[in-house]
Structures are given as structure tokens and as C-alpha cells.
Coordinates of C-alpha atoms and ligand atoms in Angstrom, one line a residue:
X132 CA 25.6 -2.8 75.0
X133 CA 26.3 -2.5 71.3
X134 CA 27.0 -5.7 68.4
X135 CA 30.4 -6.6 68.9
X136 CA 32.4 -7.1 65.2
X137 CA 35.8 -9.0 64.9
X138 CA 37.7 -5.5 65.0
X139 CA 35.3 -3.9 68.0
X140 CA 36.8 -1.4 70.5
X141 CA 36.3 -4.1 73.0
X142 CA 38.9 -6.2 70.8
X143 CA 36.5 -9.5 71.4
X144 CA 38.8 -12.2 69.5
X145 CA 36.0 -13.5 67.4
X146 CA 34.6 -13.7 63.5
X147 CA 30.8 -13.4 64.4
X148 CA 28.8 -10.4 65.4
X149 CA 27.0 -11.1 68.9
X150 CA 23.8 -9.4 70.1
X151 CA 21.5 -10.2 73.2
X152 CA 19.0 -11.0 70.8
X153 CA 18.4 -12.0 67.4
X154 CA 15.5 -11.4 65.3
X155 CA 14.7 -12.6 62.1
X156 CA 12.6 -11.2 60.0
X157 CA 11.3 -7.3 60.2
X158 CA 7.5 -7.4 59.4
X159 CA 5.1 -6.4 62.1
X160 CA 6.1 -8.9 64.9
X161 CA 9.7 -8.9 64.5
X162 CA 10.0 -5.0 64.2
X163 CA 7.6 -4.8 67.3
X164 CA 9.9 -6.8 69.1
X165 CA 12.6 -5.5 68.4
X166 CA 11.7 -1.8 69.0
X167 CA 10.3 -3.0 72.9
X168 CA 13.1 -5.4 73.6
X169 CA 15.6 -2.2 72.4
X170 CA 14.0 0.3 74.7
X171 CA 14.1 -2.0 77.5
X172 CA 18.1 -1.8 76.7
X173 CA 19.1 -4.8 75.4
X174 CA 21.1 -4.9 72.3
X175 CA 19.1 -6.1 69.4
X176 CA 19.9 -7.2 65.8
X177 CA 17.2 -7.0 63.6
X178 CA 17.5 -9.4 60.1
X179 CA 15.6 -8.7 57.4
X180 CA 16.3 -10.2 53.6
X181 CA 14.1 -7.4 51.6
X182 CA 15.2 -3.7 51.9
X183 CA 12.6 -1.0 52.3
X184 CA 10.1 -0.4 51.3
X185 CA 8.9 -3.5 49.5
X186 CA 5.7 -5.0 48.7
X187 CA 3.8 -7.2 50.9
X188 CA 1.0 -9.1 50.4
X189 CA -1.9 -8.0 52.7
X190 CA -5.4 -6.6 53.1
X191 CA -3.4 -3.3 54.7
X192 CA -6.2 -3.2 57.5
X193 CA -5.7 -2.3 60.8
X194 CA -8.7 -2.8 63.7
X195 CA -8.6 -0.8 66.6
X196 CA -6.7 -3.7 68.5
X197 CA -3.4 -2.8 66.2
X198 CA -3.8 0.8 66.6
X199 CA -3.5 0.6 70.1
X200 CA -0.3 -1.4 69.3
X201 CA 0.6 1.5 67.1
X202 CA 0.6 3.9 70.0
X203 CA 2.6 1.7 72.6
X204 CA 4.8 1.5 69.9
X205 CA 4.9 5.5 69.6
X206 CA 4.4 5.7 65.5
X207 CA 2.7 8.5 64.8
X208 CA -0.9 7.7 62.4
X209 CA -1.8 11.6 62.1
X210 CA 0.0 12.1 59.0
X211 CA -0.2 11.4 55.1
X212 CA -0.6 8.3 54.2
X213 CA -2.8 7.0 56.9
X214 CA -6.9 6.9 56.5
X215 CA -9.3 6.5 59.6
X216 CA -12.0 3.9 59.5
X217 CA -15.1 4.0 62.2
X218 CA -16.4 0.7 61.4
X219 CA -17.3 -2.4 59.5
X220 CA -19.9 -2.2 56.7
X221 CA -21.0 -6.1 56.4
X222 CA -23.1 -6.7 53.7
X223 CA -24.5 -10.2 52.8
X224 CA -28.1 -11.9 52.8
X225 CA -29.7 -8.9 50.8
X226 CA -28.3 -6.7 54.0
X227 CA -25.9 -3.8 54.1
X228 CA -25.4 -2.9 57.8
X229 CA -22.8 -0.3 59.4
X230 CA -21.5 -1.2 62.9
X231 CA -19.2 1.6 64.5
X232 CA -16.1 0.2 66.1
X233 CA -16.9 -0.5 69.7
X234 CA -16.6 2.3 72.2
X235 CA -14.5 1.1 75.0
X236 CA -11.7 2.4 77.2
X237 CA -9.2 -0.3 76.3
X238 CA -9.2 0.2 72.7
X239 CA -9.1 3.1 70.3
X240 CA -12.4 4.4 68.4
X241 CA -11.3 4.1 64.7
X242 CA -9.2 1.6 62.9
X243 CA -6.7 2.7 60.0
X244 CA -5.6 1.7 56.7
X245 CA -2.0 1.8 55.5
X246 CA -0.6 0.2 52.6
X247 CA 2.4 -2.5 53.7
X248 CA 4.4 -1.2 51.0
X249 CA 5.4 1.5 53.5
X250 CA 3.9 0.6 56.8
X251 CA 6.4 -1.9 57.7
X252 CA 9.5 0.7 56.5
X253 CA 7.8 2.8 59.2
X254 CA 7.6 -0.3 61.8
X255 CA 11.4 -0.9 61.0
X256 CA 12.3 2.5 61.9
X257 CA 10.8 2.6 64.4
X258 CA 12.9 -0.1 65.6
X259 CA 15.8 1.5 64.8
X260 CA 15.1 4.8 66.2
X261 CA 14.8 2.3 69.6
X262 CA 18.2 1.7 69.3
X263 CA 18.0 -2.2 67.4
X264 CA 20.1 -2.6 64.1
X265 CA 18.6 -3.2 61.4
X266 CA 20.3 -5.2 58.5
X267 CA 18.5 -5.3 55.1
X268 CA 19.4 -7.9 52.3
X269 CA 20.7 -10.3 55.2
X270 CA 18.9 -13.3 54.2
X271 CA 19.0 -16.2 57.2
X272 CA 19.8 -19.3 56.4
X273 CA 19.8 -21.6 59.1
X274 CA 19.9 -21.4 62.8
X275 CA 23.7 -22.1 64.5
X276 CA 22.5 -24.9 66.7
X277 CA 25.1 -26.2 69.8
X278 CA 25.9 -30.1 69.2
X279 CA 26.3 -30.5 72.4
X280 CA 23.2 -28.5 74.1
X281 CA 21.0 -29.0 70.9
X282 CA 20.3 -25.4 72.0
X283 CA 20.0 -22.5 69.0
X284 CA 23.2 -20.5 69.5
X285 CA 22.5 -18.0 66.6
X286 CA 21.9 -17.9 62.9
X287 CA 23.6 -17.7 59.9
X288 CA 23.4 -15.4 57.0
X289 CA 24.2 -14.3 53.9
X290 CA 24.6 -10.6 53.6
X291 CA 24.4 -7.7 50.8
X292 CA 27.1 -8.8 48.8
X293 CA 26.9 -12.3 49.3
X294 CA 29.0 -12.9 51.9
X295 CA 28.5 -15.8 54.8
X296 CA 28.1 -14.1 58.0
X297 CA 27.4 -15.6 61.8
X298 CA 25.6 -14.0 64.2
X299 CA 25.7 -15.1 67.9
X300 CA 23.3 -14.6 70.3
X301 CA 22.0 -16.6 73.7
X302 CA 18.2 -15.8 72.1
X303 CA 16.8 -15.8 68.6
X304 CA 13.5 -14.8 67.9
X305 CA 11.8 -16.5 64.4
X306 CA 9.7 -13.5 63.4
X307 CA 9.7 -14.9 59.7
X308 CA 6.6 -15.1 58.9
X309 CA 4.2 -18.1 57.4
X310 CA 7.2 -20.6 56.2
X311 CA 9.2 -19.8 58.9
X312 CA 12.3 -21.3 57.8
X313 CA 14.2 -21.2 60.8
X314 CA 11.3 -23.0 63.3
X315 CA 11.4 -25.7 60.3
X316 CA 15.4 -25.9 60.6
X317 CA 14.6 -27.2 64.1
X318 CA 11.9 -28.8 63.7
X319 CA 9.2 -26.8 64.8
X320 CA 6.5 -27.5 61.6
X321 CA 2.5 -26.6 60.9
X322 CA 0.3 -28.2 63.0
X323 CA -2.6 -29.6 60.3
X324 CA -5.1 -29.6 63.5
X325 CA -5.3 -25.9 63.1
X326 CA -6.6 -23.3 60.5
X327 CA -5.6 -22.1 57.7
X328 CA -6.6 -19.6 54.9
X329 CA -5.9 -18.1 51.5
X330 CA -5.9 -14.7 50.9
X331 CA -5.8 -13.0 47.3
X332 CA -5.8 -9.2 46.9
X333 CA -4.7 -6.1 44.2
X334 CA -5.4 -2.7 43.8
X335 CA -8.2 -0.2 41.5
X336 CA -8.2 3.1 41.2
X337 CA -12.0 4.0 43.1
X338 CA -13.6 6.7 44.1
X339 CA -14.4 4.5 46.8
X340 CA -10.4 5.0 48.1
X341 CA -11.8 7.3 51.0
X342 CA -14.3 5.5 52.2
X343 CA -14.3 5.8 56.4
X344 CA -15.6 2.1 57.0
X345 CA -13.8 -1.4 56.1
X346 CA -16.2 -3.2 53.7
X347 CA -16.5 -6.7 54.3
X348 CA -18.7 -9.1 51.9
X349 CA -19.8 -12.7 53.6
X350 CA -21.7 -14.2 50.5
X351 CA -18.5 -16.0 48.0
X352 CA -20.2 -18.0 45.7
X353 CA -17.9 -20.6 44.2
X354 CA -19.2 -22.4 40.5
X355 CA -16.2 -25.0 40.4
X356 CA -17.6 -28.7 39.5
X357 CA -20.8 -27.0 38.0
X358 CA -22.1 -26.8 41.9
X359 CA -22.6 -23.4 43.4
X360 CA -21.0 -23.4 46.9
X361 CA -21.3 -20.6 49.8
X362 CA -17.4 -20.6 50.5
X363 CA -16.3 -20.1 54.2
X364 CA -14.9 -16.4 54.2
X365 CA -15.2 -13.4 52.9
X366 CA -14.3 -11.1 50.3
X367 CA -13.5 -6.9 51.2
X368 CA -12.8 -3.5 50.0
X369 CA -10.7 -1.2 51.9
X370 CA -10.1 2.3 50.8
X371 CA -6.0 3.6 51.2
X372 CA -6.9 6.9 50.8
X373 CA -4.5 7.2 47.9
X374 CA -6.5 7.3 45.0
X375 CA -7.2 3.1 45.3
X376 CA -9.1 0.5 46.9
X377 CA -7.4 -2.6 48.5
X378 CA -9.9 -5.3 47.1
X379 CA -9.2 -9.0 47.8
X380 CA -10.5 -12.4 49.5
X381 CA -10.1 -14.9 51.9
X382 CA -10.9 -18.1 51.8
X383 CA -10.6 -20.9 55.0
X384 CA -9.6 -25.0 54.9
X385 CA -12.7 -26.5 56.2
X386 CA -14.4 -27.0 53.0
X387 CA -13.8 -29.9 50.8
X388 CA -13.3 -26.6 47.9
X389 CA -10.3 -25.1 49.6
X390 CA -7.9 -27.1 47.5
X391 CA -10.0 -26.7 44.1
X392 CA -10.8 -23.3 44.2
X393 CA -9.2 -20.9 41.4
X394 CA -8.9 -17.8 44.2
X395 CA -7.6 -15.1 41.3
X396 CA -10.3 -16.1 38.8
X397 CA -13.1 -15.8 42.0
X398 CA -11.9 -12.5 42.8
X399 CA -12.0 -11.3 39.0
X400 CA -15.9 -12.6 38.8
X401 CA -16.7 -11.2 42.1
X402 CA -15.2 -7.9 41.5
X403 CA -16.7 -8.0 38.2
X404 CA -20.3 -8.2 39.6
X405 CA -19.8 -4.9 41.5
X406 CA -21.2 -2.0 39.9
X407 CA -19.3 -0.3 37.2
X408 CA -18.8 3.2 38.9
X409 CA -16.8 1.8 41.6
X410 CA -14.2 1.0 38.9
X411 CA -13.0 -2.2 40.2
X412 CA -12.3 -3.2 36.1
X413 CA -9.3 -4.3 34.5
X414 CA -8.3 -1.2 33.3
X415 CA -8.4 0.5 36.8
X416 CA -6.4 -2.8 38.4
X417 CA -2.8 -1.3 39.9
X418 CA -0.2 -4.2 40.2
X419 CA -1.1 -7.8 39.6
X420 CA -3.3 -10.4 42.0
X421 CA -1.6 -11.6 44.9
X422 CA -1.9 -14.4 47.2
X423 CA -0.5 -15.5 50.5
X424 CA -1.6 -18.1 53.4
X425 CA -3.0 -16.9 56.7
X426 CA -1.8 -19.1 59.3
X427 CA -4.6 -19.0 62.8
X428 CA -4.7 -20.3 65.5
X429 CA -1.4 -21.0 66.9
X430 CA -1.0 -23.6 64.0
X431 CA 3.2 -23.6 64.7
X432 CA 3.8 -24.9 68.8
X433 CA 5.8 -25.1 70.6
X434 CA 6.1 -21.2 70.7
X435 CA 9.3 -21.5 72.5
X436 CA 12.0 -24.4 72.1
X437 CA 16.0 -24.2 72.7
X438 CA 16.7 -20.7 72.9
X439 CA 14.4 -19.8 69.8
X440 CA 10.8 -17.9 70.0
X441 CA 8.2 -17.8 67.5
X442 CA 6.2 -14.3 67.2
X443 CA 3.4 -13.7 65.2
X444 CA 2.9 -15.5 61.5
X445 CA 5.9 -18.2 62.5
X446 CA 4.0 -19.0 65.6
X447 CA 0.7 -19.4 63.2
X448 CA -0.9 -16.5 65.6
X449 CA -3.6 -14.8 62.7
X450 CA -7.3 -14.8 64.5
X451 CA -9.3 -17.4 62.9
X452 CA -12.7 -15.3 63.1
X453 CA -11.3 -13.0 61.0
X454 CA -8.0 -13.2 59.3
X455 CA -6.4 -10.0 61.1
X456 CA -2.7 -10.9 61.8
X457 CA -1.3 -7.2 62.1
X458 CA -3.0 -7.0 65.9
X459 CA -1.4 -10.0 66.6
X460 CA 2.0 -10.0 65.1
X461 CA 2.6 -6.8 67.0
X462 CA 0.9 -7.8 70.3
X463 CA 3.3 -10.9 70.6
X464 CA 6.1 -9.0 70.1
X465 CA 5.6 -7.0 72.7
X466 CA 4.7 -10.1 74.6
X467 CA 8.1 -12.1 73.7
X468 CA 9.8 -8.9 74.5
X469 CA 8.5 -8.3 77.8
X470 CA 9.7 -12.4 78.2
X471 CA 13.0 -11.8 77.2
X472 CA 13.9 -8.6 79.1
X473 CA 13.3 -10.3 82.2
X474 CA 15.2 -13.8 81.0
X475 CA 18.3 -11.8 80.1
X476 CA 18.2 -10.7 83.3
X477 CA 18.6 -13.6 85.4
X478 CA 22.1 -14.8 87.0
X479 CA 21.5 -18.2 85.6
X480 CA 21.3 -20.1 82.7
X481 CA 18.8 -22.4 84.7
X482 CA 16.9 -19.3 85.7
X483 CA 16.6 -17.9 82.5
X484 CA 15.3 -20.5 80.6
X485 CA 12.7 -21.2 83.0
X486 CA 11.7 -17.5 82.4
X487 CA 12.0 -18.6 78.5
X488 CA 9.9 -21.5 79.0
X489 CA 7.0 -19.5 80.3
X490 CA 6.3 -17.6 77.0
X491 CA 4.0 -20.4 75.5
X492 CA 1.9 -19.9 78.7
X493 CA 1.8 -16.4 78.8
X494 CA 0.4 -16.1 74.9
X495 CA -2.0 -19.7 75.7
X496 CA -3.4 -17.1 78.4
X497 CA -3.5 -14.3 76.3
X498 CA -5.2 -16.3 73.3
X499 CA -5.6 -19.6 73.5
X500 CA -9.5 -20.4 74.4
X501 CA -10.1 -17.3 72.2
X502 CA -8.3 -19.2 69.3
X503 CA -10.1 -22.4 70.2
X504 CA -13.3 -20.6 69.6
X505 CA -12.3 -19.5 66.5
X506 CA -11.0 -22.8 65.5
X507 CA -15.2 -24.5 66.3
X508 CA -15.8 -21.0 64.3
X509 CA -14.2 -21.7 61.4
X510 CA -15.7 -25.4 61.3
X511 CA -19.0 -24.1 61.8
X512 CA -18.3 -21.6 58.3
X513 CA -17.2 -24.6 57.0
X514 CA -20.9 -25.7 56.7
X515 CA -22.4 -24.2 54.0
X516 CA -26.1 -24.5 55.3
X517 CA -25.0 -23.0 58.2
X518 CA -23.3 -19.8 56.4
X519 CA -26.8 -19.4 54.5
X520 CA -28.6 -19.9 57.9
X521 CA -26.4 -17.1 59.1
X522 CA -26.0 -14.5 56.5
X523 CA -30.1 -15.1 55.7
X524 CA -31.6 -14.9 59.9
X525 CA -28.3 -13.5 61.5
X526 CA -27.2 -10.7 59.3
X527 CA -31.0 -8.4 60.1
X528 CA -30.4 -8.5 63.8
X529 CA -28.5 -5.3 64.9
X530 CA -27.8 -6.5 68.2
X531 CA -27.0 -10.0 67.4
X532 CA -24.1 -8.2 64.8
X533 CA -22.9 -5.7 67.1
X534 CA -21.6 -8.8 69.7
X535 CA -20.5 -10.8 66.3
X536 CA -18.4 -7.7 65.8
X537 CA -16.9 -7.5 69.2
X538 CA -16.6 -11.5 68.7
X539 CA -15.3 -11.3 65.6
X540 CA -13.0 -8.7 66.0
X541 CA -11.7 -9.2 69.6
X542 CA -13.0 -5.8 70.8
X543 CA -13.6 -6.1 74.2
X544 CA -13.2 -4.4 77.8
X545 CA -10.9 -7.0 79.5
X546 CA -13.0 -6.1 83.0
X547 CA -15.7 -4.2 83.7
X548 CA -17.3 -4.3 80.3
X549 CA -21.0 -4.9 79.2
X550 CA -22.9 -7.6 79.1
X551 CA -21.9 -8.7 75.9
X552 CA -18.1 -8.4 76.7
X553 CA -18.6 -10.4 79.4
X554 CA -20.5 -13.6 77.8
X555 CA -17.4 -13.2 75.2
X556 CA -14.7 -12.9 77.6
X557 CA -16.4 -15.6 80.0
X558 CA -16.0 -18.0 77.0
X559 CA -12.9 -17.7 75.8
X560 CA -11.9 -18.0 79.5
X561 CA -14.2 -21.2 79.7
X562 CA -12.9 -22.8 76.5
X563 CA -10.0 -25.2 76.5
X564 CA -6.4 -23.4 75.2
X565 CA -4.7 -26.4 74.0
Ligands
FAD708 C1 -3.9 -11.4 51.2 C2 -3.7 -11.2 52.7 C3 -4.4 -10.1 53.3 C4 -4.2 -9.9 54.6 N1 -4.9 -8.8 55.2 C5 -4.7 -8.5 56.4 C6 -5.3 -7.3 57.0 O1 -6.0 -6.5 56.3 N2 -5.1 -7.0 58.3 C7 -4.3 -7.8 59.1 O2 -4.2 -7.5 60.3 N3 -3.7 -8.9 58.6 C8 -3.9 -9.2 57.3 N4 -3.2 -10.3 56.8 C9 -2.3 -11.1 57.6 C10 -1.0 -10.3 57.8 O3 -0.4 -9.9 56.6 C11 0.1 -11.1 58.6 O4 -0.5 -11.8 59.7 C12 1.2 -10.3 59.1 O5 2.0 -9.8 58.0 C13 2.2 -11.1 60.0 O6 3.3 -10.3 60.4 P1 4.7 -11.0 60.7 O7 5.7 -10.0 61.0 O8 4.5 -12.2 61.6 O9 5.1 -11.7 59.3 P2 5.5 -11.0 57.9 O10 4.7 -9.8 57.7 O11 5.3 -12.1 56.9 O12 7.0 -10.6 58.0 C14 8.0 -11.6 58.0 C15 9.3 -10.9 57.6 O13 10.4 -11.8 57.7 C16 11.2 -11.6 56.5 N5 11.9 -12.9 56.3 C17 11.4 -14.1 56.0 N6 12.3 -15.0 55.9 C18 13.5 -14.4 56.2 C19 14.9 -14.9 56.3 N7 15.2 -16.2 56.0 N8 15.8 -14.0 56.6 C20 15.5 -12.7 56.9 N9 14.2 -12.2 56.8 C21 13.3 -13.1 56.5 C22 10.3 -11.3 55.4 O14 10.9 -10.6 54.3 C23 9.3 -10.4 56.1 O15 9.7 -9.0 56.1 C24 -3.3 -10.6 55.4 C25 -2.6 -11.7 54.8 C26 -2.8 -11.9 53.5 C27 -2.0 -13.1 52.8

């Protein structure tokens, strides 16, 4: 099957370009989809409204859980331009403590780093060597909805050169990220019973750039109001490998300071109390300070509604223990693909939808006691005697850090796994997934 145009040798008499599928938006989850739901054979349009590469905002971190996304997807991470990390280096409480990734047969070893600027060009690519079309500078607009079905029929652009263009399709897939216009169009808006964070980051030139473990700081101090306050997040340095450091923050909603807090000025102090020869100084900065929300915990639902899905930031999917969204995005895609291959396959439109409807279940197993632990988690940070309680008694104890990794991180062995992978696996089972 191929995207049928007006003038197409099959001579369909119509003015829109028609696809099995639609997806909008070609970050992580939407080039992940794309590339699964094109090697499964079905004829995908890819839309993005940048053109590649471009800046993104992001920490550029990847845990072991997207690397083994990485490989299902088949992109290679040998190469220039990618740099291994073992582990996380925490350091808080007067403690700086090392934990290896853990070793487990599900996951990969090592995590990577890769700037965004060209790791979703890759992603896309990839995509496109799977046989979906990718169109750049095609911004979406709004969704082409049925009057009489109510149901989301396709979308409607505006392309390169300006021009209005519709594309049909019996599924659309919202892989647009946080302000996911299109889930808005219909409806679909932020649930405010669910986290949220802000994340600022720029780049130095460092020696630190090839450092083989993601740095992660738990103590942000903020002095707004003349109080000091332990803010609930944390602050990191990840080395790209290319001369600089990714450096940034992230802070979480549950604290009255959320709203106040001057996040650019807080990472200027903070970086400024490093020591010198790290050269995190004004003089080393690449590029400016940048800032973006982190949407957890499924905070957009439903995940699926009239012939449109939401994958990864659209459907608010970031892990609230940690802020890692790259896992995730891609996981669902593969996840909304797997969905749609085997909707577009049934004789009915009855029996495809009921396929459809079953992709809000499918990722509630997958994540959603998980994600309700992380959402008591983040209330819990939100307490800042309980963050000094934790960094002060928690941070010392080795063991107690090496299962807050695995926690924090997701890193476990789905069966068959130690005892700490199964206390974490036997709560997230045991907590409710609403
Ligand atoms: C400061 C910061 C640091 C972070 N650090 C990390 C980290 O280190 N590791 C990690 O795993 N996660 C991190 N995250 C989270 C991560 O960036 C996101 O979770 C991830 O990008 C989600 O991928 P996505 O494909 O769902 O959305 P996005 O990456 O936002 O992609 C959405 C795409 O849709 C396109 N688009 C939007 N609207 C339209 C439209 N109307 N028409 C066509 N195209 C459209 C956009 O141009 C974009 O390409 C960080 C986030 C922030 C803000």
C-alpha cells in the first residue's frame, strides 16, 4: 500500500492524501511508531512541522530501558556521536555513590547519551528507511473530525510552502508532544490529578564531557521568599562526549514553590557552586538556557478516543520517579503499533474499534500501578523533611540505593528476578492503575 495523491496511478478521484495511519508529530514516540507500524506493512504518514535536525529541549539521556528500544528499533549506537554510561553517580547528603546499571537479562548493561539535536533525525530515518513517509515543515492544524460519527477522520495541514493540505486516514496517532494540540482539538486535556515537572538545561564546554556515569544531584536548595527550601527534584550533568556537558534541572509540582521558582537563575547559582575546573562558567555556556514541561504519569486519558491515539508526551507517559520520557515515548509506540496492526486487520469496523479500544488497557497494564507509585513518590518529595530525611539516612545505605535505582529507574527482570525485583514488581502489580 502506498499514500494515494489526487493524480495516483490508481486514479482515486480525490483532493486528500490517504494513509492507513496518520502520525503527528516525529519525536521519539511518533518516529517509533511509525517505524513498527511500517514494518508490519501498513502504509504510514509521518507529520512533522520542524525539519531535521533541530533542537530539542532535553537532558539527552538514555537508561538502559531506551536502549533496548534502540535495538528493537534496529539503530545502530556503535558509532560517533554516541557515549556509553555504566551507571548513576548520586550525590547528595555529604554522599557521592556510584551504582552500576543493573545486570539483568531483560535490559542492556550501559545507558547512552546522545544529543536530540541529531538523535531524533536518526529516529526519523529510521522510520523512513521502514518504509513510512516522512513530511517535514507540515505543521497540523486540526484533526478532520466526521459530523456525523464524531469520529477523527484525519488531519489537516499546512505544508512547506504554505499550502492547506488534507490527509485522510481511518487512524491518527497524536505523537505531539506536551501541548498536544490535536488531543486538545477533541477534547482530550491535562489531567491536574497527575504530575508535572519543569525542566531547564544548556550546554559547557567540560572536561567532564566523557564521563561514563550520568550524574545526578538530589540536594536543590531554593532561596526565594528569604526561606531556604529542599526542592523536590534534582539537578544533573551528563557528558555528550563532544567536547560538552548537558547540565540542567528538574523541578516537580507538589511543592507550594513550583510556581515561584526562577528555574534559569537556580540553575546559574547551582552550577556556579561547582568547582571551577569543571568549567560550568558563563564563558564555557554553548547555546542559551532552556526549559520545557515533563508531563508523568499518564496526566492526558483517555489514551485512545474516536479513531485517535495518544503515544508518549501527548498521553502525559514521562516516569514520575525520574523524569525519563525517551524509554517511554518509544515503548508506546511500539505498543500503539502493535494495537494498530492488528485493528487494521479486522473485517469490521465494529471489530476494529474494539481492538482500538483495548490500547488504554494494554499501556494501564504495562504502567499504570508503576505510575501510581510514582505519583505517592512524587508527593512524598514533595515534603521537604522528608527529602532531608532521605538524602541525610537513605543516601549511606548501598543496598537500600541499589533497589532505589532499580525503583527509580524501572530496571527490573519482569520474572524470575531477585528479591528486590520482586518486592518492586509485586507493588506496582499491587497498586491501583487508575
Ligand atoms: C529539560 C528536559 C530534559 C529532559 N531530559 C530527558 C532525559 O535526559 N531523558 C529522557 O528520557 N527524557 C528526558 N526528557 C523528556 C523527553 O524529552 C520527552 O519525554 C520526549 O521528548 C517525549 O517524546 P515525544 O516523541 O512524545 O514528544 P516530543 O519529543 O516532544 O516530540 C513531539 C514532536 O511533534 C512535533 N509536533 C508538535 N506539534 C506538531 C504539529 N502540530 N504538527 C506536526 N508536528 C508537530 C514536534 O515538532 C516534535 O518533533 C526531558 C525533558 C525536558 C523538558
Amino acid at each position: 500500500m502506498s499514500a494515494t495523491a489526487p493524480d495516483a496511478p490508481s486514479g482515486r478521484a480525490t483532493a486528500d492524501l490517504e494513509a492507513d495511519v496518520i502520525i503527528v508529530g516525529a519525536g521519539p514516540a511518533g518516529s517509533a511508531a511509525a517505524c513498527h507500524m511500517a514494518s508490519a506493512g501498513l502504509d504510514v504518514l509521518l507529520l512533522e512541522k520542524t525539519s531535521f535536525p533541530r533542537e530539542k529541549v532535553c537532558g539527552d539521556g538514555l537508561t538502559p530501558r531506551a536502549v533496548k528500544q534502540l535495538a528493537a528499533l534496529g539503530v545502530p549506537f556503535d558509532g560517533d556521536g554516541w557515549i556509553r554510561n555504566r551507571g548513576l553517580r548520586i550525590i547528595g547528603g555529604g554522599v557521592r555513590l556510584e551504582l552500576p546499571w543493573p545486570e539483568l537479562a531483560s535490559y542492556p548493561g550501559f545507558g547512552l547519551v546522545r544529543t536530540r539535536y541529531d538523535f531524533d533525525l536518526i529516529l526519523a530515518e529510521r522510520a523512513r528507511a521502514c518504509g513510512a513517509k516522512l513530511l517535514e515543515r507540515t505543521n497540523v492544524r486540526e484533526p478532520l473530525v466526521d459530523e456525523r460519527t464524531g469520529r477523527v477522520q484525519g488531519v489537516v495541514a499546512t505544508g512547506p510552502d504554505g499550502e492547506q493540505v488534507r490527509y485522510r486516514a481511518p487512524l491518527v496517532v497524536a505523537a505531539d508532544g506536551n501541548a498536544s494540540r490535536l488531543s486538545v482539538a477533541l477534547g482530550i486535556r491535562k489531567r491536574d490529578d497527575r504530575p508535572m515537572g519543569v525542566a531547564v538545561r544548556t550546554y559547557f564546554d567540560s572536561p567532564r564531557h566523557d564521563d561514563d556515569y550520568l550524574e545526578s544531584w538530589l540536594e536543590l536548595w531554593d532561596d526565594t521568599g528569604g526561606r531556604r527550601t529542599l526542592l523536590p527534584g534534582y539537578g544533573w550533568v551528563f557528558g555528550v562526549g563532544d567536547g560538552t556537558c548537558n547540565v540542567g534541572l528538574g523541578i516537580l509540582n507538589s511543592t507550594s514553590a513550583f510556581q515561584e521558582v526562577d528555574y534559569r537563575s537556580l540553575l546559574k547559582r547551582w552550577t556556579q557552586s561547582m568547582p571551577e575546573e569543571w568549567g560550568f562558567t558563563e564563558e564555557n555556556r554553548r547555546g542559551g538556557v532552556r526549559g520545557a514541561a515533563l508531563p508523568m504519569g499518564f496526566n492526558r486519558t483517555p489514551h485512545y478516543s474516536r479513531g485517535l491515539m495518544l503515544v508518549g508526551d501527548a498521553g502525559g507517559m514521562v516516569n514520575p520517579f525520574n523524569g525519563e520520557g525517551i524509554a517511554y515515548a518509544l515503548e508506546a509506540g511500539a505498543i500503539a503499533a502493535d494495537v494498530a496492526v492488528q485493528a487494521l486487520s479486522r473485517p469490521t469496523v465494529q471489530t476494529r474499534e474494539r481492538t482500538l479500544m483495548r490500547y488504554p488497557d494494554v499501556l494501564r497494564d504495562a504502567y499504570g500501578g508503576y505510575y501510581t507509585l510514582g505519583r505517592y513518590f512524587v508527593k512524598m518529595i514533595g515534603n521537604p523533611e522528608f527529602m532531608k530525611y532521605a538524602t541525610r539516612y537513605g543516601l549511606p545505605q548501598r543496598t537500600l540505593m541499589r533497589f532505589a535505582l532499580k525503583m527509580l529507574a524501572n530496571l527490573t527482570e519482569p520474572s524470575h528476578g531477585d528479591a528486590m525485583d520482586r518486592v518492586i514488581n509485586g507493588m506496582s502489580r499491587m497498586a491501583p492503575t487508575s
